[in-house]
CSV table of C-alpha atoms in Angstrom, one decimal:
chain,number,residue,atom,x,y,z
A,1,UNK,CA,-46.9,-23.2,-84.0
A,2,UNK,CA,-48.4,-21.7,-80.9
A,3,UNK,CA,-51.6,-19.8,-80.9
A,4,UNK,CA,-51.3,-16.1,-81.6
A,5,UNK,CA,-51.7,-14.0,-78.4
A,6,UNK,CA,-54.1,-11.1,-78.0
A,7,UNK,CA,-53.0,-7.6,-77.2
A,8,UNK,CA,-56.5,-6.5,-76.1
A,9,UNK,CA,-55.3,-5.7,-72.6
A,10,UNK,CA,-52.4,-3.6,-73.7
A,11,UNK,CA,-52.7,-0.1,-72.1
A,12,UNK,CA,-51.1,1.6,-75.1
A,13,UNK,CA,-53.7,0.0,-77.5
A,14,UNK,CA,-56.6,1.3,-75.3
A,15,UNK,CA,-55.4,4.9,-75.4
A,16,UNK,CA,-58.3,7.1,-76.4
A,17,UNK,CA,-56.2,9.0,-79.1
A,18,UNK,CA,-55.2,5.7,-80.9
A,19,UNK,CA,-58.8,4.3,-80.7
A,20,UNK,CA,-60.2,7.5,-82.0
A,21,UNK,CA,-57.7,7.3,-85.0
A,22,UNK,CA,-58.9,3.8,-85.7
A,23,UNK,CA,-62.5,5.0,-85.6
A,24,UNK,CA,-61.9,7.8,-88.0
A,25,UNK,CA,-60.2,5.5,-90.5
A,26,UNK,CA,-63.0,3.0,-90.2
A,27,UNK,CA,-65.7,5.7,-90.7
A,28,UNK,CA,-63.9,6.7,-93.9
A,29,UNK,CA,-64.3,3.2,-95.2
A,30,UNK,CA,-60.9,1.8,-94.4
A,31,UNK,CA,-59.1,0.0,-91.6
A,32,UNK,CA,-56.1,0.9,-89.5
A,33,UNK,CA,-53.8,-1.5,-87.6
A,34,UNK,CA,-50.7,-1.0,-85.5
A,35,UNK,CA,-47.8,-2.3,-87.5
A,36,UNK,CA,-44.2,-3.4,-86.9
A,37,UNK,CA,-42.1,-2.5,-83.8
A,38,UNK,CA,-44.9,-1.7,-81.4
A,39,UNK,CA,-46.5,-5.1,-82.0
A,40,UNK,CA,-43.1,-6.9,-81.7
A,41,UNK,CA,-42.2,-5.2,-78.5
A,42,UNK,CA,-45.6,-5.8,-76.9
A,43,UNK,CA,-45.4,-9.5,-77.7
A,44,UNK,CA,-41.9,-9.6,-76.2
A,45,UNK,CA,-43.1,-7.8,-73.1
A,46,UNK,CA,-40.9,-4.8,-73.8
A,47,UNK,CA,-41.8,-1.1,-73.7
A,48,UNK,CA,-43.8,0.4,-76.6
A,49,UNK,CA,-42.5,3.9,-77.3
A,50,UNK,CA,-43.6,4.6,-80.9
A,51,UNK,CA,-46.8,3.5,-82.5
A,52,UNK,CA,-47.0,3.3,-86.3
A,53,UNK,CA,-50.3,2.6,-88.0
A,54,UNK,CA,-50.8,0.9,-91.4
A,55,UNK,CA,-54.1,1.5,-93.3
A,56,UNK,CA,-56.0,0.5,-96.4
A,57,UNK,CA,-56.8,4.1,-97.1
A,58,UNK,CA,-54.8,6.2,-99.5
A,59,UNK,CA,-52.8,9.2,-98.1
A,60,UNK,CA,-55.3,11.6,-99.6
A,61,UNK,CA,-58.2,9.7,-97.9
A,62,UNK,CA,-56.4,9.6,-94.6
A,63,UNK,CA,-55.7,13.3,-94.8
A,64,UNK,CA,-59.2,14.2,-95.6
A,65,UNK,CA,-60.8,12.0,-93.0
A,66,UNK,CA,-58.4,13.1,-90.2
A,67,UNK,CA,-58.7,16.8,-91.0
A,68,UNK,CA,-62.5,16.6,-91.1
A,69,UNK,CA,-62.2,15.0,-87.6
A,70,UNK,CA,-60.2,17.9,-86.3
A,71,UNK,CA,-56.9,16.3,-86.3
A,72,UNK,CA,-53.7,17.9,-87.6
A,73,UNK,CA,-52.0,16.1,-90.5
A,74,UNK,CA,-48.5,16.6,-91.8
A,75,UNK,CA,-47.3,15.0,-95.1
A,76,UNK,CA,-44.0,13.7,-93.7
A,77,UNK,CA,-43.6,11.0,-96.4
A,78,UNK,CA,-46.5,11.5,-98.7
A,79,UNK,CA,-45.0,10.0,-101.9
A,80,UNK,CA,-44.3,6.8,-100.0
A,81,UNK,CA,-47.7,6.8,-98.4
A,82,UNK,CA,-46.9,8.2,-95.0
A,83,UNK,CA,-48.6,11.1,-93.2
A,84,UNK,CA,-48.2,12.1,-89.5
A,85,UNK,CA,-51.5,12.4,-87.7
A,86,UNK,CA,-51.7,14.3,-84.4
A,87,UNK,CA,-54.6,12.9,-82.4
A,88,UNK,CA,-55.1,14.1,-78.8
A,89,UNK,CA,-51.5,15.6,-78.8
A,90,UNK,CA,-50.1,12.2,-79.8
A,91,UNK,CA,-48.3,11.9,-83.2
A,92,UNK,CA,-48.9,8.7,-85.2
A,93,UNK,CA,-47.2,7.8,-88.5
A,94,UNK,CA,-50.0,6.5,-90.7
A,95,UNK,CA,-48.8,4.6,-93.8
A,96,UNK,CA,-50.9,3.2,-96.6
A,97,UNK,CA,-50.4,-0.5,-97.4
A,98,UNK,CA,-48.0,-0.8,-100.3
A,99,UNK,CA,-45.9,-3.1,-102.4
A,100,UNK,CA,-42.6,-2.3,-104.2
A,101,UNK,CA,-42.6,-1.7,-108.0
A,102,UNK,CA,-38.9,-1.3,-108.3
A,103,UNK,CA,-35.9,-0.8,-106.0
A,104,UNK,CA,-32.2,0.1,-106.5
A,105,UNK,CA,-30.7,-0.9,-103.1
A,106,UNK,CA,-31.3,2.4,-101.5
A,107,UNK,CA,-34.9,3.5,-102.2
A,108,UNK,CA,-38.1,2.0,-103.7
A,109,UNK,CA,-40.9,3.1,-105.9
A,110,UNK,CA,-44.1,1.8,-104.4
A,111,UNK,CA,-47.7,1.3,-105.3
A,112,UNK,CA,-50.5,1.5,-102.8
A,113,UNK,CA,-52.6,-1.6,-102.1
A,114,UNK,CA,-55.4,-2.8,-99.9
A,115,UNK,CA,-53.7,-6.2,-99.4
A,116,UNK,CA,-52.3,-6.7,-95.9
A,117,UNK,CA,-50.4,-9.8,-96.9
A,118,UNK,CA,-48.7,-7.9,-99.8
A,119,UNK,CA,-47.6,-5.2,-97.4
A,120,UNK,CA,-46.2,-7.8,-94.9
A,121,UNK,CA,-44.2,-9.5,-97.7
A,122,UNK,CA,-42.3,-6.3,-98.5
A,123,UNK,CA,-41.1,-5.8,-94.9
A,124,UNK,CA,-37.6,-6.7,-93.7
A,125,UNK,CA,-37.9,-9.3,-90.9
A,126,UNK,CA,-40.7,-11.5,-89.9
A,127,UNK,CA,-40.8,-10.1,-86.3
A,128,UNK,CA,-41.4,-6.7,-87.9
A,129,UNK,CA,-44.3,-7.8,-90.1
A,130,UNK,CA,-47.0,-8.3,-87.5
A,131,UNK,CA,-50.2,-6.2,-87.2
A,132,UNK,CA,-52.6,-5.5,-84.4
A,133,UNK,CA,-56.1,-4.2,-85.0
A,134,UNK,CA,-58.2,-2.0,-82.7
A,135,UNK,CA,-59.5,-5.0,-80.8
A,136,UNK,CA,-56.1,-6.4,-80.0
A,137,UNK,CA,-56.2,-9.2,-82.5
A,138,UNK,CA,-52.7,-9.9,-83.9
A,139,UNK,CA,-52.4,-10.7,-87.7
A,140,UNK,CA,-49.5,-12.7,-89.0
A,141,UNK,CA,-49.1,-13.2,-92.7
A,142,UNK,CA,-45.4,-14.4,-92.8
A,143,UNK,CA,-45.3,-16.8,-89.8
A,144,UNK,CA,-43.5,-14.1,-87.7
A,145,UNK,CA,-44.9,-15.0,-84.3
A,146,UNK,CA,-42.7,-18.2,-83.8
A,147,UNK,CA,-39.7,-16.0,-84.6
A,148,UNK,CA,-40.7,-13.5,-82.0
A,149,UNK,CA,-41.1,-16.3,-79.5
A,150,UNK,CA,-37.7,-17.7,-80.3
A,151,UNK,CA,-36.1,-14.2,-80.7
A,152,UNK,CA,-34.9,-15.1,-84.2
A,153,UNK,CA,-34.2,-12.3,-86.7
A,154,UNK,CA,-35.4,-13.9,-90.0
A,155,UNK,CA,-35.7,-12.0,-93.4
A,156,UNK,CA,-39.2,-12.1,-94.9
A,157,UNK,CA,-39.0,-14.4,-97.9
A,158,UNK,CA,-35.7,-14.5,-99.8
A,159,UNK,CA,-32.9,-12.8,-97.8
A,160,UNK,CA,-30.9,-11.7,-100.8
A,161,UNK,CA,-33.9,-10.2,-102.4
A,162,UNK,CA,-34.8,-8.2,-99.3
A,163,UNK,CA,-31.2,-6.9,-99.1
A,164,UNK,CA,-31.1,-6.1,-102.8
A,165,UNK,CA,-34.1,-3.9,-102.2
A,166,UNK,CA,-32.3,-1.9,-99.6
A,167,UNK,CA,-28.7,-2.6,-98.5
A,168,UNK,CA,-29.3,-1.0,-95.2
A,169,UNK,CA,-31.0,-4.2,-94.2
A,170,UNK,CA,-27.6,-5.7,-93.8
A,171,UNK,CA,-27.0,-3.4,-90.8
A,172,UNK,CA,-30.5,-3.8,-89.6
A,173,UNK,CA,-30.1,-7.6,-89.5
A,174,UNK,CA,-27.1,-7.2,-87.2
A,175,UNK,CA,-28.8,-4.4,-85.2
A,176,UNK,CA,-31.9,-6.4,-84.5
A,177,UNK,CA,-29.9,-9.5,-83.7
A,178,UNK,CA,-27.9,-7.5,-81.1
A,179,UNK,CA,-31.1,-6.0,-79.7
A,180,UNK,CA,-33.5,-8.9,-79.8
A,181,UNK,CA,-31.7,-12.1,-80.9
A,182,UNK,CA,-31.0,-15.1,-78.8
A,183,UNK,CA,-28.3,-17.6,-79.8
A,184,UNK,CA,-26.6,-17.7,-83.1
A,185,UNK,CA,-28.0,-15.5,-85.9
A,186,UNK,CA,-30.0,-17.1,-88.7
A,187,UNK,CA,-27.4,-18.8,-91.0
A,188,UNK,CA,-29.2,-18.0,-94.3
A,189,UNK,CA,-29.6,-14.3,-93.4
A,190,UNK,CA,-26.0,-14.1,-92.2
A,191,UNK,CA,-24.7,-15.7,-95.4
A,192,UNK,CA,-26.7,-13.3,-97.5
A,193,UNK,CA,-25.4,-10.3,-95.6
A,194,UNK,CA,-21.9,-11.5,-96.2
A,195,UNK,CA,-22.3,-12.1,-99.9
A,196,UNK,CA,-23.9,-8.7,-100.5
A,197,UNK,CA,-21.7,-6.7,-98.1
A,198,UNK,CA,-20.3,-4.5,-101.0
A,199,UNK,CA,-23.7,-2.8,-101.1
A,200,UNK,CA,-22.8,-1.0,-97.9
A,201,UNK,CA,-20.4,1.1,-99.9
A,202,UNK,CA,-23.3,2.9,-101.5
A,203,UNK,CA,-25.1,3.9,-98.3
A,204,UNK,CA,-25.0,7.5,-97.0
A,205,UNK,CA,-22.9,8.2,-93.9
A,206,UNK,CA,-26.1,9.4,-92.1
A,207,UNK,CA,-27.9,6.1,-92.6
A,208,UNK,CA,-24.9,4.1,-91.5
A,209,UNK,CA,-24.5,6.2,-88.3
A,210,UNK,CA,-28.1,5.9,-87.4
A,211,UNK,CA,-28.1,2.1,-87.6
A,212,UNK,CA,-24.7,1.6,-86.1
A,213,UNK,CA,-25.5,3.8,-83.1
A,214,UNK,CA,-28.6,1.8,-82.4
A,215,UNK,CA,-26.6,-1.4,-82.8
A,216,UNK,CA,-23.9,-0.2,-80.4
A,217,UNK,CA,-26.4,0.7,-77.8
A,218,UNK,CA,-27.9,-2.9,-77.8
A,219,UNK,CA,-27.1,-5.6,-75.2
A,220,UNK,CA,-25.4,-7.9,-77.7
A,221,UNK,CA,-23.3,-5.2,-79.4
A,222,UNK,CA,-19.8,-6.4,-78.7
A,223,UNK,CA,-20.5,-10.0,-79.7
A,224,UNK,CA,-22.3,-8.8,-82.9
A,225,UNK,CA,-19.6,-6.4,-83.9
A,226,UNK,CA,-17.1,-9.2,-83.5
A,227,UNK,CA,-19.2,-11.3,-85.8
A,228,UNK,CA,-19.5,-8.5,-88.3
A,229,UNK,CA,-15.7,-8.2,-88.3
A,230,UNK,CA,-15.2,-11.9,-88.9
A,231,UNK,CA,-17.6,-11.7,-91.9
A,232,UNK,CA,-15.7,-8.7,-93.5
A,233,UNK,CA,-18.7,-6.4,-92.9
A,234,UNK,CA,-17.3,-4.1,-90.2
A,235,UNK,CA,-14.3,-3.2,-92.4
A,236,UNK,CA,-16.7,-1.7,-94.9
A,237,UNK,CA,-17.8,0.8,-92.3
A,238,UNK,CA,-14.7,1.9,-90.5
A,239,UNK,CA,-11.1,0.9,-89.6
A,240,UNK,CA,-11.5,-0.9,-86.3
A,241,UNK,CA,-9.6,-2.2,-83.3
A,242,UNK,CA,-10.1,-5.6,-81.8
A,243,UNK,CA,-10.6,-4.5,-78.2
A,244,UNK,CA,-13.6,-6.8,-77.9
A,245,UNK,CA,-13.1,-7.4,-74.2
A,246,UNK,CA,-13.0,-3.6,-73.5
A,247,UNK,CA,-16.2,-3.2,-75.6
A,248,UNK,CA,-18.0,-5.9,-73.5
A,249,UNK,CA,-17.2,-4.0,-70.3
A,250,UNK,CA,-18.4,-0.6,-71.4
A,251,UNK,CA,-22.0,0.6,-70.7
A,252,UNK,CA,-24.4,0.7,-73.6
A,253,UNK,CA,-23.4,4.1,-74.8
A,254,UNK,CA,-22.7,4.1,-78.6
A,255,UNK,CA,-20.2,7.1,-78.3
A,256,UNK,CA,-18.1,5.3,-75.7
A,257,UNK,CA,-18.2,2.1,-77.7
A,258,UNK,CA,-17.2,3.9,-80.9
A,259,UNK,CA,-14.3,5.6,-79.1
A,260,UNK,CA,-12.9,2.1,-78.4
A,261,UNK,CA,-14.0,0.4,-81.6
A,262,UNK,CA,-12.6,3.0,-84.1
A,263,UNK,CA,-8.9,2.8,-84.8
A,264,UNK,CA,-8.9,6.6,-85.4
A,265,UNK,CA,-11.8,8.0,-83.4
A,266,UNK,CA,-11.1,11.6,-84.5
A,267,UNK,CA,-11.9,10.6,-88.1
A,268,UNK,CA,-15.4,9.4,-87.3
A,269,UNK,CA,-17.2,12.8,-87.2
A,270,UNK,CA,-16.4,13.1,-90.9
A,271,UNK,CA,-16.8,9.5,-91.8
A,272,UNK,CA,-20.2,9.1,-90.1
A,273,UNK,CA,-21.4,12.7,-90.1
A,274,UNK,CA,-21.5,12.9,-86.3
A,275,UNK,CA,-23.1,15.9,-84.6
A,276,UNK,CA,-20.9,18.6,-83.1
A,277,UNK,CA,-21.7,17.4,-79.6
A,278,UNK,CA,-20.7,13.8,-80.5
A,279,UNK,CA,-17.5,15.0,-82.1
A,280,UNK,CA,-16.6,17.0,-78.9
A,281,UNK,CA,-17.2,13.9,-76.8
A,282,UNK,CA,-14.9,11.8,-78.9
A,283,UNK,CA,-12.2,14.5,-78.9
A,284,UNK,CA,-12.3,14.7,-75.1
A,285,UNK,CA,-12.1,11.0,-74.7
A,286,UNK,CA,-9.1,10.8,-77.0
A,287,UNK,CA,-7.2,13.9,-75.9
A,288,UNK,CA,-7.6,14.0,-72.1
A,289,UNK,CA,-5.7,11.9,-69.6
A,290,UNK,CA,-8.0,9.4,-67.9
A,291,UNK,CA,-8.2,9.5,-64.1
A,292,UNK,CA,-7.5,6.3,-62.0
A,293,UNK,CA,-8.3,5.3,-58.4
A,294,UNK,CA,-4.6,5.6,-57.7
A,295,UNK,CA,-4.8,9.4,-57.8
A,296,UNK,CA,-5.0,11.3,-54.5
A,297,UNK,CA,-8.4,12.9,-53.8
A,298,UNK,CA,-7.0,16.4,-54.4
A,299,UNK,CA,-5.6,15.3,-57.7
A,300,UNK,CA,-8.9,13.8,-58.7
A,301,UNK,CA,-10.7,17.0,-57.9
A,302,UNK,CA,-8.3,19.0,-60.1
A,303,UNK,CA,-8.8,16.7,-63.1
A,304,UNK,CA,-12.5,16.8,-62.6
A,305,UNK,CA,-12.5,20.6,-62.5
A,306,UNK,CA,-10.4,20.7,-65.7
A,307,UNK,CA,-12.4,18.1,-67.7
A,308,UNK,CA,-16.0,18.8,-66.6
A,309,UNK,CA,-18.4,16.2,-65.2
A,310,UNK,CA,-19.5,14.7,-68.6
A,311,UNK,CA,-16.0,14.1,-69.9
A,312,UNK,CA,-14.9,12.8,-66.5
A,313,UNK,CA,-17.6,10.1,-66.6
A,314,UNK,CA,-16.7,9.1,-70.2
A,315,UNK,CA,-13.0,8.9,-69.3
A,316,UNK,CA,-13.6,6.9,-66.2
A,317,UNK,CA,-15.9,4.4,-68.0
A,318,UNK,CA,-13.3,3.8,-70.7
A,319,UNK,CA,-10.4,3.6,-68.2
A,320,UNK,CA,-12.3,1.2,-66.0
A,321,UNK,CA,-13.1,-1.0,-68.9
A,322,UNK,CA,-9.5,-1.0,-70.1
A,323,UNK,CA,-8.3,-1.8,-66.6
A,324,UNK,CA,-10.0,-5.1,-66.6
A,325,UNK,CA,-11.3,-4.4,-63.0
A,326,UNK,CA,-14.5,-6.0,-61.9
A,327,UNK,CA,-17.7,-4.4,-62.9
A,328,UNK,CA,-18.6,-3.9,-59.3
A,329,UNK,CA,-15.2,-2.5,-58.3
A,330,UNK,CA,-15.7,-0.1,-55.4
A,331,UNK,CA,-12.8,2.2,-56.1
A,332,UNK,CA,-13.7,2.7,-59.7
A,333,UNK,CA,-17.4,3.2,-58.7
A,334,UNK,CA,-16.3,5.9,-56.3
A,335,UNK,CA,-14.3,7.6,-59.0
A,336,UNK,CA,-17.2,7.5,-61.4
A,337,UNK,CA,-19.5,9.0,-58.8
A,338,UNK,CA,-17.2,11.8,-57.7
A,339,UNK,CA,-19.1,14.5,-59.7
A,340,UNK,CA,-22.2,13.5,-57.7
A,341,UNK,CA,-20.4,14.0,-54.3
A,342,UNK,CA,-18.3,17.0,-55.3
A,343,UNK,CA,-20.2,19.5,-57.6
A,344,UNK,CA,-17.6,21.4,-59.6
A,345,UNK,CA,-17.1,24.8,-58.0
A,346,UNK,CA,-16.8,28.2,-59.9
A,347,UNK,CA,-13.9,30.6,-59.3
A,348,UNK,CA,-15.3,33.0,-56.6
A,349,UNK,CA,-14.0,36.1,-58.3
A,350,UNK,CA,-14.6,37.7,-61.7
A,351,UNK,CA,-13.1,40.5,-63.7
A,352,UNK,CA,-15.5,43.1,-62.2
A,353,UNK,CA,-14.2,42.2,-58.7
A,354,UNK,CA,-10.7,43.0,-59.8
A,355,UNK,CA,-11.7,46.3,-61.3
A,356,UNK,CA,-13.6,47.2,-58.1
A,357,UNK,CA,-10.4,46.5,-56.2
A,358,UNK,CA,-8.5,49.1,-58.2
A,359,UNK,CA,-7.1,47.2,-61.2
A,360,UNK,CA,-7.4,49.0,-64.6
A,361,UNK,CA,-9.5,47.3,-67.2
A,362,UNK,CA,-7.4,45.6,-69.9
A,363,UNK,CA,-5.5,42.4,-70.7
A,364,UNK,CA,-4.0,42.4,-67.2
A,365,UNK,CA,-7.4,41.5,-65.8
A,366,UNK,CA,-7.4,38.2,-67.6
A,367,UNK,CA,-3.8,37.4,-66.7
A,368,UNK,CA,-4.5,38.0,-63.1
A,369,UNK,CA,-7.6,35.9,-63.1
A,370,UNK,CA,-5.6,33.0,-64.5
A,371,UNK,CA,-3.0,33.4,-61.7
A,372,UNK,CA,-5.7,33.6,-59.0
A,373,UNK,CA,-7.4,30.5,-60.5
A,374,UNK,CA,-4.1,28.5,-60.6
A,375,UNK,CA,-3.5,29.3,-56.9
A,376,UNK,CA,-7.1,28.5,-56.0
A,377,UNK,CA,-7.0,25.2,-57.7
A,378,UNK,CA,-3.6,24.3,-56.2
A,379,UNK,CA,-5.2,25.2,-52.8
A,380,UNK,CA,-7.8,22.5,-53.3
A,381,UNK,CA,-10.5,25.2,-54.2
A,382,UNK,CA,-10.6,26.3,-50.5
A,383,UNK,CA,-9.9,30.1,-50.7
A,384,UNK,CA,-13.0,32.2,-50.8
A,385,UNK,CA,-13.5,35.6,-52.5
A,386,UNK,CA,-12.0,37.7,-49.8
A,387,UNK,CA,-8.8,35.6,-49.6
A,388,UNK,CA,-8.4,35.7,-53.4
A,389,UNK,CA,-8.8,39.4,-53.5
A,390,UNK,CA,-6.2,39.9,-50.8
A,391,UNK,CA,-3.6,38.2,-53.1
A,392,UNK,CA,-4.0,41.2,-55.4
A,393,UNK,CA,-1.8,43.2,-53.0
């Protein structure tokens, strides 16, 4: 086992807001350490975007100490030991060390503790069970550092027990492998996920969507989804296609990948509780005709005008991936970038212009605007306001 590195030089660790939080917790008789993802990412040389702090103090003690120090405190998960502390305009989730008293596969009843090792043993994967104190010293109670070095996703302790505590860990196993893993996934963890896959049936649609979207944005998404299908896990989540090659050629956009993966994309808003925006994107990808480089430039502009820039890019990405063309294909790249070269224009006339020209207000205004727009589009968007108004006569 190689020596644990130090994170003392990490810029995010030396931020005054975080160091002040550490100092406040220490002054109250406790200790705080950065836990989980921030430590993992820092050791992997990846960006640290969220900083969670674990502490030996109870939620009440954290609240009292931080409020006395002039910090805002929000009880975001108080029953489970978590409060959000705002220090220097930076929010930090601060969670008391804990161990599980009982679990039912979806939620746990916990007890607070001052034992760092006990807190580490209840976490999901060894790479997520590392802690970093205010001085940059990394603390490893479950031998997680070698797994970080090797980019192995390994359950802490017994894999089946960890999954039985929360079945969402099945999806997290595959998500972390797709994001951080190198080589084949851990055999013991994979077998445990396969044996306990029926537990996925009890998860909420919102939790499934959250994990699957993160998985489908990961670099190894296509390969991991294929593995999940082979193990009978993907079928528990949605009816799927086997367009693995298309998935591999798509950019890391979970909506685009879902549009190709789902056998019935229009069922997914209800199945996974997608947002209205996500549902509209899926509907556009399914219902609109995708452009191709074979279209004449004027035809491309008409379709872009009708679909809008966002839907155009989605359609081109999927059509490009389905075409099998090279990822650096110049003609497809030009098609994708058309909205950047040709900003979608607006019809130069409005209803008020028609009224000012002598038309009476009423349904005829809308009908005439549609006729003018059809002619304007067919004329490659060239006629200006005056030319359009002349057509009224």
